[in-house]
Short mmCIF file of C-alpha atoms in Angstrom, two decimals:
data_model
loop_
_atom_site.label_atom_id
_atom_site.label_comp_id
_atom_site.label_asym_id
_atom_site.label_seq_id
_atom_site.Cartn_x
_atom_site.Cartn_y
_atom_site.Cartn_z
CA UNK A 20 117.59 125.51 90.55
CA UNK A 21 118.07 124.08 87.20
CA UNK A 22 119.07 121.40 88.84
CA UNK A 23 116.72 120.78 91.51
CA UNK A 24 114.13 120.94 88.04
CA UNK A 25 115.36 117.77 86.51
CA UNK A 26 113.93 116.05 89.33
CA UNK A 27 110.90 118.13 90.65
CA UNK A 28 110.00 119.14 87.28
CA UNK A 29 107.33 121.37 85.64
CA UNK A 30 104.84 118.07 85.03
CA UNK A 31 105.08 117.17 89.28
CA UNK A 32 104.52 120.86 90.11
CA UNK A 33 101.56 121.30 87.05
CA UNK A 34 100.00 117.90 89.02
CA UNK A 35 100.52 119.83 93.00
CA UNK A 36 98.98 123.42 91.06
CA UNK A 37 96.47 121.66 89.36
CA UNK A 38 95.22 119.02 92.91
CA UNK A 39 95.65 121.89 95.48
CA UNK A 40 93.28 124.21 93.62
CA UNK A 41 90.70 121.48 92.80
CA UNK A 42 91.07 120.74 96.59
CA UNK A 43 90.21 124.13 98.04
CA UNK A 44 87.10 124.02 95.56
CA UNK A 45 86.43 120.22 97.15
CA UNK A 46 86.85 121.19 100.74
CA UNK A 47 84.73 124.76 100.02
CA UNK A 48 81.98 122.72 98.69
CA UNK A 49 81.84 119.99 101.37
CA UNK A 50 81.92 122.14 104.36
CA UNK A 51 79.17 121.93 106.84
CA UNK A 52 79.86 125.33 108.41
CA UNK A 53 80.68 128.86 106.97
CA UNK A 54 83.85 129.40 105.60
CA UNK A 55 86.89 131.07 108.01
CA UNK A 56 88.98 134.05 107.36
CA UNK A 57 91.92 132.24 106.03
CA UNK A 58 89.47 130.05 103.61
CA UNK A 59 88.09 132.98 102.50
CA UNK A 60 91.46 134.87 101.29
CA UNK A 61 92.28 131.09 99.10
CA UNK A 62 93.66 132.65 95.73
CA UNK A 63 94.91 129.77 93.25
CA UNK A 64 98.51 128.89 93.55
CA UNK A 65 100.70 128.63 90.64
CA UNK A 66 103.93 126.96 89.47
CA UNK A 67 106.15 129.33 91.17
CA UNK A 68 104.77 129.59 94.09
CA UNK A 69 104.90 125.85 94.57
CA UNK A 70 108.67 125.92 93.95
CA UNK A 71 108.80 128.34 96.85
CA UNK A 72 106.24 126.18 98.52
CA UNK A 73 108.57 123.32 98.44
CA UNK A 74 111.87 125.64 99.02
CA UNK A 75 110.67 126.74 102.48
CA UNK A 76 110.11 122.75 103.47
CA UNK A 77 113.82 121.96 102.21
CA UNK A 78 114.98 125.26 104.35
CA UNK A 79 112.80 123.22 107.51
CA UNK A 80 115.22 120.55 107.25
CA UNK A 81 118.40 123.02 107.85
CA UNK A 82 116.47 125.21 111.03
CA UNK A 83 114.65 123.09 113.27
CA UNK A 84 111.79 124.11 115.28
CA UNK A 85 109.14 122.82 117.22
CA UNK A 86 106.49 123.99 115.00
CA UNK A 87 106.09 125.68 111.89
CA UNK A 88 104.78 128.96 113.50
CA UNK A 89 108.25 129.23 115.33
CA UNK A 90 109.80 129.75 111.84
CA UNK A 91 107.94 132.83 111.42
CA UNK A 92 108.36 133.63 114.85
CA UNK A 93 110.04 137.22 115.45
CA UNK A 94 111.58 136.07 118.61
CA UNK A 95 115.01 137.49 118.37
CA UNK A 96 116.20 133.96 119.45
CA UNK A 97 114.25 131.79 116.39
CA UNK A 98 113.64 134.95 113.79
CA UNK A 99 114.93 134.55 110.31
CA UNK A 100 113.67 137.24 107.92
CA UNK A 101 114.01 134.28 105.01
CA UNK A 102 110.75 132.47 105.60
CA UNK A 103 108.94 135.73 105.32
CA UNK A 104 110.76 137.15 102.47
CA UNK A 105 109.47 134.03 100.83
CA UNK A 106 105.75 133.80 101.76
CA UNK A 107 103.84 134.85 104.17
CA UNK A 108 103.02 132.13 107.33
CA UNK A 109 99.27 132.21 106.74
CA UNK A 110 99.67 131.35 103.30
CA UNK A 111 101.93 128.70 104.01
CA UNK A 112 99.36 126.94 106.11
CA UNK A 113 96.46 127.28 103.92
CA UNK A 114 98.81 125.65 100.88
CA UNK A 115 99.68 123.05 103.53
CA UNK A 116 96.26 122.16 104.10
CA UNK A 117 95.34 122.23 100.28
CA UNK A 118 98.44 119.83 99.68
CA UNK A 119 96.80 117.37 96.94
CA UNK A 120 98.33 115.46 93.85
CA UNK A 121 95.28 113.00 93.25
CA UNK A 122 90.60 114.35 92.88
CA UNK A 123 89.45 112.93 95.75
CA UNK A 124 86.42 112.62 93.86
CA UNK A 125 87.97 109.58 92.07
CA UNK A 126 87.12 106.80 93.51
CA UNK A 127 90.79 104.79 94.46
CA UNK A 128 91.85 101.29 95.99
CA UNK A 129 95.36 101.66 95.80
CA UNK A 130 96.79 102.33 99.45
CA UNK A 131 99.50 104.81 97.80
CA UNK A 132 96.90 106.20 95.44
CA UNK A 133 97.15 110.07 97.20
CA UNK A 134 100.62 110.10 96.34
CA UNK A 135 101.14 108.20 93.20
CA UNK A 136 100.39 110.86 90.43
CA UNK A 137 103.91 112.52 91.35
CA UNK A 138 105.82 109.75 93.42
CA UNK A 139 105.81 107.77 89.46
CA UNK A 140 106.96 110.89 87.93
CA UNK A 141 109.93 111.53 90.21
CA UNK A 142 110.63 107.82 90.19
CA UNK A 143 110.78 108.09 86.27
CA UNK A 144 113.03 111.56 86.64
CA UNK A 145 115.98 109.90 88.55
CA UNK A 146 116.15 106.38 86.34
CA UNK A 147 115.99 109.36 83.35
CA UNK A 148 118.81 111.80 84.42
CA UNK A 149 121.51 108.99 85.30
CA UNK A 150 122.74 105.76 84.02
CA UNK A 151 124.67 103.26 86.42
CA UNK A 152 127.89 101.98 86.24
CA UNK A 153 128.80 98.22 86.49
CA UNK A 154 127.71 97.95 89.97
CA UNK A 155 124.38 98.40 91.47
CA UNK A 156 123.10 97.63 94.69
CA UNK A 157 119.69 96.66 96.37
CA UNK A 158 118.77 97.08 99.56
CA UNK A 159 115.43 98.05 102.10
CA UNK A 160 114.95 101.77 103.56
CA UNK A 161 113.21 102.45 106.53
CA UNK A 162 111.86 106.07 106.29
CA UNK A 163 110.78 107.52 109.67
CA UNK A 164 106.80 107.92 110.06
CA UNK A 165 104.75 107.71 113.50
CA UNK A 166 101.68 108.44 112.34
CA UNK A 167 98.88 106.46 111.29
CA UNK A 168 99.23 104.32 108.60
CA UNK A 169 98.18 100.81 107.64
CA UNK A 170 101.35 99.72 106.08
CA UNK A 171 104.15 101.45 108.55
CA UNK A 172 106.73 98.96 109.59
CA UNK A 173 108.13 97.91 112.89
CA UNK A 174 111.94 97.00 112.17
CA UNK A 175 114.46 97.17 115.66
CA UNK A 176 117.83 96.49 114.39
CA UNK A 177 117.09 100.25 111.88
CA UNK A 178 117.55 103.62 113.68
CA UNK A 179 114.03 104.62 112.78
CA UNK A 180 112.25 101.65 113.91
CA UNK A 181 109.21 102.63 112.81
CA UNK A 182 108.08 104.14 109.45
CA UNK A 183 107.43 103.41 105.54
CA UNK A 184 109.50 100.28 104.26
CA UNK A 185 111.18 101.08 101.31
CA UNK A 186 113.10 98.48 98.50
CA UNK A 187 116.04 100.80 96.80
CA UNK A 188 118.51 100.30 93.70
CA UNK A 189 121.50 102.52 93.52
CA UNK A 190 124.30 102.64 91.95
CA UNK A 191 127.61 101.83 93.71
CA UNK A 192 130.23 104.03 92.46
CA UNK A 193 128.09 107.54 93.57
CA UNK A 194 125.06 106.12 95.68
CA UNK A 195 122.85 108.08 93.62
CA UNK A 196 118.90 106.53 93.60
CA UNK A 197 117.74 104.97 90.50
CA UNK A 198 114.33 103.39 91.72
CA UNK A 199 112.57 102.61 94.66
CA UNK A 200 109.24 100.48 95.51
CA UNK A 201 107.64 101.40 98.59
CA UNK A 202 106.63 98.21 100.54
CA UNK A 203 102.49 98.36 101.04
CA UNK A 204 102.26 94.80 102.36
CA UNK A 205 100.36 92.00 100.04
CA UNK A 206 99.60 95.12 97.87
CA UNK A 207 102.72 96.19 96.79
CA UNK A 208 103.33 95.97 92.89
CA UNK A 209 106.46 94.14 91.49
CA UNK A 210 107.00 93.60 87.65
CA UNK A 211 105.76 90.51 86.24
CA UNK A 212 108.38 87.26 86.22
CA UNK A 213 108.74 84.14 83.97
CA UNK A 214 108.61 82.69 87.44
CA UNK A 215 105.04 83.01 89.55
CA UNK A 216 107.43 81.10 92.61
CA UNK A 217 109.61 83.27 92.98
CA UNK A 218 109.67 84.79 96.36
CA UNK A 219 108.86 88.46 97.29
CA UNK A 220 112.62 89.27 97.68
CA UNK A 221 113.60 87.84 94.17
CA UNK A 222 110.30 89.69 92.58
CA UNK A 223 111.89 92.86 94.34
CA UNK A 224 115.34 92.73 92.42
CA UNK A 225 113.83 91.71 89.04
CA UNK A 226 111.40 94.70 89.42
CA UNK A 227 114.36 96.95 90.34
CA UNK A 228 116.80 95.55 88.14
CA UNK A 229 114.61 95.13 84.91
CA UNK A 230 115.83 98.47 83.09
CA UNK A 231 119.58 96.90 83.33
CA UNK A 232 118.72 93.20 82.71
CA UNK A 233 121.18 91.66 79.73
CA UNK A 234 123.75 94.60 80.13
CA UNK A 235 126.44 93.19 82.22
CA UNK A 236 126.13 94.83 85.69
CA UNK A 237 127.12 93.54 88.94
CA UNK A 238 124.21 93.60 91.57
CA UNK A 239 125.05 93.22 95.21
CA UNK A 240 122.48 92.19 97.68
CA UNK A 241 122.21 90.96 101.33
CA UNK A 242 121.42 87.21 102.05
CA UNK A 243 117.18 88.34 102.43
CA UNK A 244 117.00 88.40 98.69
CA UNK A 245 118.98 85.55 97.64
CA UNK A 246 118.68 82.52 96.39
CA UNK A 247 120.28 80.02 93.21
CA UNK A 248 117.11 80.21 91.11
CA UNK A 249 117.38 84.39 91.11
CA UNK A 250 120.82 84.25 91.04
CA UNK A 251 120.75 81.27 87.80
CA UNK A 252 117.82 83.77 86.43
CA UNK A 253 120.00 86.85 86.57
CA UNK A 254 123.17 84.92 85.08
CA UNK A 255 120.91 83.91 82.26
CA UNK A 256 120.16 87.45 81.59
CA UNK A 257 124.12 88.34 81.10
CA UNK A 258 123.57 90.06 84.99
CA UNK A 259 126.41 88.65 87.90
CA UNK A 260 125.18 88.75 91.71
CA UNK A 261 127.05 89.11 94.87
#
């Protein structure tokens, strides 16, 4: 657990506290009808309970079922005491529906603006808790998604084919994160270059690579990013490419 806090730590769960019971007082106050049993028993969560909130989605991952009732279920062929020795299914839900990190009262243009208040603060976590060696690497994610969104990504030759396109440093020797951009379309925000032609794949590694600019790493990328002006840019800056 101690840990697991380094990364998800007390200033991401005092944002998820602090946005799921400001949304249950938003979604109270804009309802059109009366409110329903399971509104009505809404207590505010706290910074435990969101650990445990979060614990029971990690457990998801290791026991799959077809829904999240089913993992509650007292079926003798899907029960496991655990989820309800944790928290109770109703209460689950209703913190699942109150899932907020941003006021939706604030008015927002940024397409990852629901998501931003923690997704910075986790991104600033794992460049904080490890420092590469020589060699780094950058390279695109595809995370799965089929729902509706307006920047999902159609890409055949990944497994997922379809979901959220991510751009991801790591480092080489333990393939451990160190920062990621997720790819919005002509949205997305890159760090600002000496350069204003440089192309979206160079703007990419000098956004990713700016931390560890001028301290004699090795970066390795795939032929999508490169080119001689990055590559004569990073030399300059004491950084060798592959």
């Amino acid at each position: 657990l101690d840990f697991f806090k380094h990364f998800i730590d007390s200033e991401m769960i005092n944002v998820m506290v602090t946005e799921n019971n400001r949304h249950y007082l938003f979604v109270t106050k804009n309802l059109t009808h009366p409110l329903s049993q399971r509104l009505k028993s809404w207590v505010d969560t706290n910074a435990d309970e969101m650990y445990l909130f979060i614990g029971v989605f990690m457990l998801f991952a290791l026991n799959s079922r077809t829904s999240i009732d089913a993992h509650w279920s007292t079926d003798p062929l899907l029960y496991s005491p655990i989820y309800s020795e944790i928290m109770p299914r109703d209460r689950f839900q209703l913190l699942l529906r109150m899932l907020h990190f941003v006021d939706n009262e604030i008015e927002q243009t940024d397409r990852l603006a629901k998501i931003n208040n923690i997704f910075d603060i986790f991104k600033k976590n794992l460049s904080k808790k490890f420092y590469p060696y020589e060699k780094v690497c950058i390279d695109e994610s595809l995370m799965l998604f089929k729902g509706r969104l307006l920047f999902r990504q159609y890409i055949p030759s990944k497994a997922s084919r379809f979901g959220i396109k991510m751009f991801v440093i790591c480092d080489c020797r333990t393939g451990y994160i160190l920062d990621v951009i997720i790819y919005t379309g002509s949205t997305t925000k890159y760090a600002s270059t000496e350069d204003p032609d440089l192309g979206v794949g160079a703007k990419v590694v000098m956004t990713l690579m700016s931390p560890y600019l001028n301290c004699g790493h090795k970066l390795y990328v795939d032929n999508w990013y490169t080119s001689p002006k990055l590559f004569q840019l990073l030399h300059d800056k004491k950084t060798n490419a592959v």
